[in-house]
PDB file of C-alpha atoms in Angstrom:
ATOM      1  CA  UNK T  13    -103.765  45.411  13.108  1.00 49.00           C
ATOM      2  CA  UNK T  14    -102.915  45.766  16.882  1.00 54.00           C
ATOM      3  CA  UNK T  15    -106.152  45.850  19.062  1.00 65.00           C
ATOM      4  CA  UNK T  16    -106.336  48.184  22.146  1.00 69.00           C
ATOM      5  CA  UNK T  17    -105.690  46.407  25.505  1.00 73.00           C
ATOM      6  CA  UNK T  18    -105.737  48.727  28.182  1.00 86.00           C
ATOM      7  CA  UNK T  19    -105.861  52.604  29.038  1.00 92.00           C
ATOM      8  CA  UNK T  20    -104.895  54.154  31.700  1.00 94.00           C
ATOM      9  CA  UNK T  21    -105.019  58.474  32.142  1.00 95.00           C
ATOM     10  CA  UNK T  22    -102.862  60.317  34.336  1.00 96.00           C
ATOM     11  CA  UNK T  23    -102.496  64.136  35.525  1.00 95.00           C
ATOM     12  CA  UNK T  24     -99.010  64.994  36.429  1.00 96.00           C
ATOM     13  CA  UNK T  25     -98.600  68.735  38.176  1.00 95.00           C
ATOM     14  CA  UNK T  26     -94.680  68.174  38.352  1.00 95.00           C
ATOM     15  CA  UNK T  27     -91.399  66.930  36.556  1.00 95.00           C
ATOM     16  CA  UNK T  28     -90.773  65.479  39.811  1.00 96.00           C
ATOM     17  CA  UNK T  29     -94.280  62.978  39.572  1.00 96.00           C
ATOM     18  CA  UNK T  30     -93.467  62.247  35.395  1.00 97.00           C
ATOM     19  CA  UNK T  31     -90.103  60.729  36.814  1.00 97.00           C
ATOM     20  CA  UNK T  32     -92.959  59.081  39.639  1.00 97.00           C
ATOM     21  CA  UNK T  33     -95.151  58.080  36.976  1.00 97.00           C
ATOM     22  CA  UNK T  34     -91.895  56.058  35.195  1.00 97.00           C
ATOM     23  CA  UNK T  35     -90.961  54.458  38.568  1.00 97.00           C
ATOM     24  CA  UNK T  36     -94.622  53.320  38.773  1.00 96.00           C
ATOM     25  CA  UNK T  37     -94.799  52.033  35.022  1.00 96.00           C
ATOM     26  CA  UNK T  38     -91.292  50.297  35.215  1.00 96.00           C
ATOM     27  CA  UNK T  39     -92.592  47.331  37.381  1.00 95.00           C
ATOM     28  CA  UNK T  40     -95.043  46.661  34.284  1.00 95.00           C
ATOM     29  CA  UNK T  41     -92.372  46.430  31.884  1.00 95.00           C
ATOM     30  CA  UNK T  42     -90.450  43.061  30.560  1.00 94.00           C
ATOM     31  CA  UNK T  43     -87.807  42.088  28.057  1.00 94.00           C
ATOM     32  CA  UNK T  44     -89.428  42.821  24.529  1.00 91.00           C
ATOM     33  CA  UNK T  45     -91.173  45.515  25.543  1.00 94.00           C
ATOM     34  CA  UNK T  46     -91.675  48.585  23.191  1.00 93.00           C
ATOM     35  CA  UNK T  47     -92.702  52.071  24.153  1.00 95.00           C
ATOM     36  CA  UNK T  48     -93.451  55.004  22.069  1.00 95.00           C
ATOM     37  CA  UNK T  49     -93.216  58.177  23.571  1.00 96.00           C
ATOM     38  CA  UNK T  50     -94.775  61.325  21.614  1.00 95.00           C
ATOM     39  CA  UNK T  51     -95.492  64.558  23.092  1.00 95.00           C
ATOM     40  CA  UNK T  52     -94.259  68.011  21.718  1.00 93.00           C
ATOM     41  CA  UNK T  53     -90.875  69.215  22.865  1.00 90.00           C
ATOM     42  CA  UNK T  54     -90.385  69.453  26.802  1.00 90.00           C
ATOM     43  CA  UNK T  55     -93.162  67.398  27.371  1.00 94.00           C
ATOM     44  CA  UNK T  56     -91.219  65.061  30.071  1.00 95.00           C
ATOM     45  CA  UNK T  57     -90.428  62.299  27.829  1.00 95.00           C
ATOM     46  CA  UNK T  58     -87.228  61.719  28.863  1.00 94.00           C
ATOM     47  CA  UNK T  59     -87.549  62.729  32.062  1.00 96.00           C
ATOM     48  CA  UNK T  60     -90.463  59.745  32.245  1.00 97.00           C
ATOM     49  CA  UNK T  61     -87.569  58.145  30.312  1.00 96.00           C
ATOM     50  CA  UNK T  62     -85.497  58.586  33.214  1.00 96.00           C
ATOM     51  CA  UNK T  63     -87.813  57.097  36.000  1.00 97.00           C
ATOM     52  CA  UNK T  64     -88.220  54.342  33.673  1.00 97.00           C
ATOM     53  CA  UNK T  65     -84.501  53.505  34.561  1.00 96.00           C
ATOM     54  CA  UNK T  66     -84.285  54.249  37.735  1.00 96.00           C
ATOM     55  CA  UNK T  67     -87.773  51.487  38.249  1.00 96.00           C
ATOM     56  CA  UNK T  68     -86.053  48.996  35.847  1.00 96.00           C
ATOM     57  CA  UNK T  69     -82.872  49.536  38.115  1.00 96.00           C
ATOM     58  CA  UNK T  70     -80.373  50.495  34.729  1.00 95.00           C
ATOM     59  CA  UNK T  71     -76.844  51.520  34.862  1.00 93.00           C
ATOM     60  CA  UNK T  72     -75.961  55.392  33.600  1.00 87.00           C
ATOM     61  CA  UNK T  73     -78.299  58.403  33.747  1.00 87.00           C
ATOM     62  CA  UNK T  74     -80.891  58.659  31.677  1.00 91.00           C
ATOM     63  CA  UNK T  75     -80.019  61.807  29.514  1.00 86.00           C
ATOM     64  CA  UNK T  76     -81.732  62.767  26.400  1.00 82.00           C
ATOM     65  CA  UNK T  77     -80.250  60.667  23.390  1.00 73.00           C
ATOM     66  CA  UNK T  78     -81.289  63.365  20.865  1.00 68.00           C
ATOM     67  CA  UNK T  79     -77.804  63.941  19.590  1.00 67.00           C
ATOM     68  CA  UNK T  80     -76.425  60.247  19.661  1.00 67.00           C
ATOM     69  CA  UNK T  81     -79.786  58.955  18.596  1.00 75.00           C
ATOM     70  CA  UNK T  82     -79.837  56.044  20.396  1.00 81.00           C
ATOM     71  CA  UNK T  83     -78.177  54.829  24.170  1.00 85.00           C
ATOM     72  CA  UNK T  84     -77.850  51.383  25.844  1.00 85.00           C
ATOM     73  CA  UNK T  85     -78.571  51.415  29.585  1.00 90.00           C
ATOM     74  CA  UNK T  86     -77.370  47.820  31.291  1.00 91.00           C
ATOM     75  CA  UNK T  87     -79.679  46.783  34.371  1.00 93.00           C
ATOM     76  CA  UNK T  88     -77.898  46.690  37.620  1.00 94.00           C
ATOM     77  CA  UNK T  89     -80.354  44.374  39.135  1.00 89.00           C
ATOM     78  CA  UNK T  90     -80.564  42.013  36.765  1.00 91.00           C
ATOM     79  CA  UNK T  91     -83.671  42.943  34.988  1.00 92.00           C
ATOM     80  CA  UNK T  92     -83.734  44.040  31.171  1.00 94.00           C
ATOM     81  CA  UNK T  93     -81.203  46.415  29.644  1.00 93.00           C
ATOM     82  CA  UNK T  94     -83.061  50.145  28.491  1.00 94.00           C
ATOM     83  CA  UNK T  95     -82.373  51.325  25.404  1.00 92.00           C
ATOM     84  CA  UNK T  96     -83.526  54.157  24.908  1.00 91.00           C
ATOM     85  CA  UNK T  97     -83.864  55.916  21.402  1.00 88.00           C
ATOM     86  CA  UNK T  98     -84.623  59.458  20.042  1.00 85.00           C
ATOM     87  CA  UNK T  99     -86.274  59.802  16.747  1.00 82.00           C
ATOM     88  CA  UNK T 100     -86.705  63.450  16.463  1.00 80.00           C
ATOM     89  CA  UNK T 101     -83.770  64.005  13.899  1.00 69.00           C
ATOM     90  CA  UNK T 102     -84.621  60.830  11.635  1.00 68.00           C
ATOM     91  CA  UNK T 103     -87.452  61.637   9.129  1.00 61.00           C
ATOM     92  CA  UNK T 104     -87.785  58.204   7.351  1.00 58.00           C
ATOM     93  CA  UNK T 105     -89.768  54.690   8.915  1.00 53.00           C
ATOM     94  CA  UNK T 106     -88.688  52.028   9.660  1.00 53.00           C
ATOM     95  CA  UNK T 107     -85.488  51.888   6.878  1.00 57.00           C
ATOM     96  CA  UNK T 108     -84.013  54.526   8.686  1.00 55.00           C
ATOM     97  CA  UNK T 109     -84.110  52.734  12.216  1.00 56.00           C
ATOM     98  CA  UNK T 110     -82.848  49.661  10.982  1.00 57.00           C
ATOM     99  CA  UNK T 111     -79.298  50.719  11.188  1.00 57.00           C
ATOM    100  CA  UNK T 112     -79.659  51.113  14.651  1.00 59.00           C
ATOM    101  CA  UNK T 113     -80.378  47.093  15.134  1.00 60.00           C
ATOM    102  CA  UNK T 114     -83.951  47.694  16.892  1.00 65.00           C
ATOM    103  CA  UNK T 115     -85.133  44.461  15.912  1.00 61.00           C
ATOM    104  CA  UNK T 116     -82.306  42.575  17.571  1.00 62.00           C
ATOM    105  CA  UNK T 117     -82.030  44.455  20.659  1.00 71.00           C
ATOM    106  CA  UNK T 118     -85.966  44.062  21.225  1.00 73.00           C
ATOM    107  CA  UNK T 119     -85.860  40.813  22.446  1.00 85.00           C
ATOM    108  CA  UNK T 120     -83.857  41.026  25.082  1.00 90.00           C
ATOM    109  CA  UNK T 121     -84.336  44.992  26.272  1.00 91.00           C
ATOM    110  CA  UNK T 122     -86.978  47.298  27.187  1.00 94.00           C
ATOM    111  CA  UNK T 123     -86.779  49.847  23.874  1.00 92.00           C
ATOM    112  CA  UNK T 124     -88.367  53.464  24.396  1.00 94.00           C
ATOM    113  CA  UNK T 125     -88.417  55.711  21.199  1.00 92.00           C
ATOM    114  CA  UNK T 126     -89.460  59.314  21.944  1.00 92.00           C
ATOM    115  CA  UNK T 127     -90.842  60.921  18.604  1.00 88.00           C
ATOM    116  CA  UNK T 128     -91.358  56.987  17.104  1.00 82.00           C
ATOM    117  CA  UNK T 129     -94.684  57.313  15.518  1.00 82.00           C
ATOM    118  CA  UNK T 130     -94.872  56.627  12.578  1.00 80.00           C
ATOM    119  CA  UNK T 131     -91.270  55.394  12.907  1.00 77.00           C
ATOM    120  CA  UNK T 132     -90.973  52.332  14.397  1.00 80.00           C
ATOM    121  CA  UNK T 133     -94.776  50.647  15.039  1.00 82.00           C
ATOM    122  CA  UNK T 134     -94.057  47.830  12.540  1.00 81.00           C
ATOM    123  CA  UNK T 135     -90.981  46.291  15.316  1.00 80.00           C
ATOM    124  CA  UNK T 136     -94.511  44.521  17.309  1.00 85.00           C
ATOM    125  CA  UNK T 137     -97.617  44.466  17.268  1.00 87.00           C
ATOM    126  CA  UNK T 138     -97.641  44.285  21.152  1.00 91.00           C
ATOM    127  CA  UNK T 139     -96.445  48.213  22.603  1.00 94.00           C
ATOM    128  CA  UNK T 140     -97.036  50.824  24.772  1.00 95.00           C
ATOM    129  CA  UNK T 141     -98.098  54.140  23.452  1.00 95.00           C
ATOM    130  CA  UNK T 142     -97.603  57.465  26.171  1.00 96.00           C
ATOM    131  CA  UNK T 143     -99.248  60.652  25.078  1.00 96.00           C
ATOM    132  CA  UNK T 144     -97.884  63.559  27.050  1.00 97.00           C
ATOM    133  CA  UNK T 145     -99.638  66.509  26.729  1.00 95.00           C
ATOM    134  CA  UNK T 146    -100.154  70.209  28.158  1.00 88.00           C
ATOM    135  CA  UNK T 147    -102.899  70.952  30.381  1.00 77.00           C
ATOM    136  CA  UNK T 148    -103.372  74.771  29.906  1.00 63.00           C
ATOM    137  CA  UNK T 149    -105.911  77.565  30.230  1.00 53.00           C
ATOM    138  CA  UNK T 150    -109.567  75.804  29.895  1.00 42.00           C
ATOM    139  CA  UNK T 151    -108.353  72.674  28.949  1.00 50.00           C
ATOM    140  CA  UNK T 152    -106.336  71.720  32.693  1.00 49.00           C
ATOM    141  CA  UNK T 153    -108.679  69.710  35.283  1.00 52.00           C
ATOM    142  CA  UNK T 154    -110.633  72.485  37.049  1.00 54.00           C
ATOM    143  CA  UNK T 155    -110.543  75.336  34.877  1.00 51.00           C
ATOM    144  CA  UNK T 156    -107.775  77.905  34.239  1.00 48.00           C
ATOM    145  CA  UNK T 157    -107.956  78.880  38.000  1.00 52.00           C
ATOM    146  CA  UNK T 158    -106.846  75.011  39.122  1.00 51.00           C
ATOM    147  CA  UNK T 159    -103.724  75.239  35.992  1.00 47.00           C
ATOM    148  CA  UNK T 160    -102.616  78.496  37.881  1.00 48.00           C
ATOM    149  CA  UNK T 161    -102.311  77.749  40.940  1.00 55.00           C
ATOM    150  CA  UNK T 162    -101.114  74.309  39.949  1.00 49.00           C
ATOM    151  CA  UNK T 163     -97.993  76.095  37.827  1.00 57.00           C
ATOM    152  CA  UNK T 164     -99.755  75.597  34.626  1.00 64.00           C
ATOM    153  CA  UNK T 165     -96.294  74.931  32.870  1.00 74.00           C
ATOM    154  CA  UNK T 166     -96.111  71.905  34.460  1.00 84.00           C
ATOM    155  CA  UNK T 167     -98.997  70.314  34.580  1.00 94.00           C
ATOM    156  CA  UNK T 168     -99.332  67.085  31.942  1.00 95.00           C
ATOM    157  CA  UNK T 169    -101.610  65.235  30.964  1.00 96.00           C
ATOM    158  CA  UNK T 170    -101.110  61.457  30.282  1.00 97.00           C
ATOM    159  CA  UNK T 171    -102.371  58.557  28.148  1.00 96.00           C
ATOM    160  CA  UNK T 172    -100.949  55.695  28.711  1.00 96.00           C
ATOM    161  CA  UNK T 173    -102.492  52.978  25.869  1.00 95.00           C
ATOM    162  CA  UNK T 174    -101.348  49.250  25.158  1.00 94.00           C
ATOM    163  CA  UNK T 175    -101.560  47.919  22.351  1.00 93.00           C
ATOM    164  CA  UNK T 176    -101.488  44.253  21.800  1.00 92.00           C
ATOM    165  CA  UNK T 177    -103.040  41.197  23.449  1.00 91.00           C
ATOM    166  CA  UNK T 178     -99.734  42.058  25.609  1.00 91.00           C
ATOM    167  CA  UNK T 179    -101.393  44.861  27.171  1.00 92.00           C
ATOM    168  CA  UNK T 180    -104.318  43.467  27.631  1.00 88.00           C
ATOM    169  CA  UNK T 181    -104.065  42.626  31.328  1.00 85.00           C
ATOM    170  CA  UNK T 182    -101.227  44.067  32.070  1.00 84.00           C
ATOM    171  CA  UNK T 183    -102.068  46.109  34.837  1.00 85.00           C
ATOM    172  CA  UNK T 184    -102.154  49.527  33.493  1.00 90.00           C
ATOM    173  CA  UNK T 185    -105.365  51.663  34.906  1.00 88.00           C
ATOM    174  CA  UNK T 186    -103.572  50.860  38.227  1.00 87.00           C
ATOM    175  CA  UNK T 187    -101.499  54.043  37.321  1.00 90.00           C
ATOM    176  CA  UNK T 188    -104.445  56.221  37.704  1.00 87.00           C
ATOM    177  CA  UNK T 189    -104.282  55.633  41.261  1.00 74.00           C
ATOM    178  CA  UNK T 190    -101.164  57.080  43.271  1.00 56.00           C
TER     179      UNK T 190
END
């Protein structure tokens, strides 16, 4: 069983700081790297996805895979390939993902799965787990008056939780800052 490492919580008011907050998380990232992103539809995964590749410095735009299931994204700068996977239409564990060669691509890549849990935990023990959820009404920092004027459609909030001795000092309550 994976232990916690490190937690880091983030408020984003904008698509525009979600692809921030994946420019900022990108430095953290290294080959072997797995990250699980969950949050409902039009969360920001992939558009976190996306500053993911523009930090890691990755050929092609980052575009949801949801039809093609899966998409390789070479670096450009010489840094870990992105590949970048979308789980949504594939109901089974792990059996399911194995056609798509997960296990050998880890090693070597940076592998985000958006709708993975449950999916695709068993590839490490060592990952990154990012929660995006809706701040709205009551529940968005400073009441229903800060989510309005704030454009409560937008605003997210964030956990950001390692998993794995990997995570354990790996930097990630830096993102709280910024």
């Amino acid at each position: 069983m994976s232990t916690t490492g490190a937690m880091a919580h983030i408020t984003v008011k904008s698509p525009e700081q979600m692809q921030e907050l994946g420019r900022r998380l990108a430095p953290l990232l290294r080959p072997g790297d797995l990250v699980l992103l969950t949050g409902e539809l039009g969360a920001g995964k992939t558009t976190l996805t996306r500053g993911l590749g523009e930090g890691l410095g990755v050929r092609g735009a980052v575009t949801s895979p949801t039809f093609v299931i899966a998409r390789v994204h070479p670096s450009l700068a010489g840094g870990p390939p992105l590949v970048h996977v979308d789980a949504y239409r594939l109901g089974g564990g792990l059996d399911e993902m194995e056609d798509l060669d997960l296990d050998v691509s880890l090693p070597e890549s940076v592998v985000v799965v958006e709708w993975g849990d449950g999916k695709v935990e068993e590839l490490s023990e060592d990952r990154l787990h990012v929660v995006i959820g809706r701040a709205v009404g009551a529940d968005a920092p400073g009441g229903p008056e800060a989510a309005l004027e704030a454009g409560a459609d937008d605003v997210r909030e964030v956990t950001v939780t390692g998993l794995g001795a990997r995570w354990v000092d790996a930097g990630l309550p830096a993102l709280e800052t910024c």
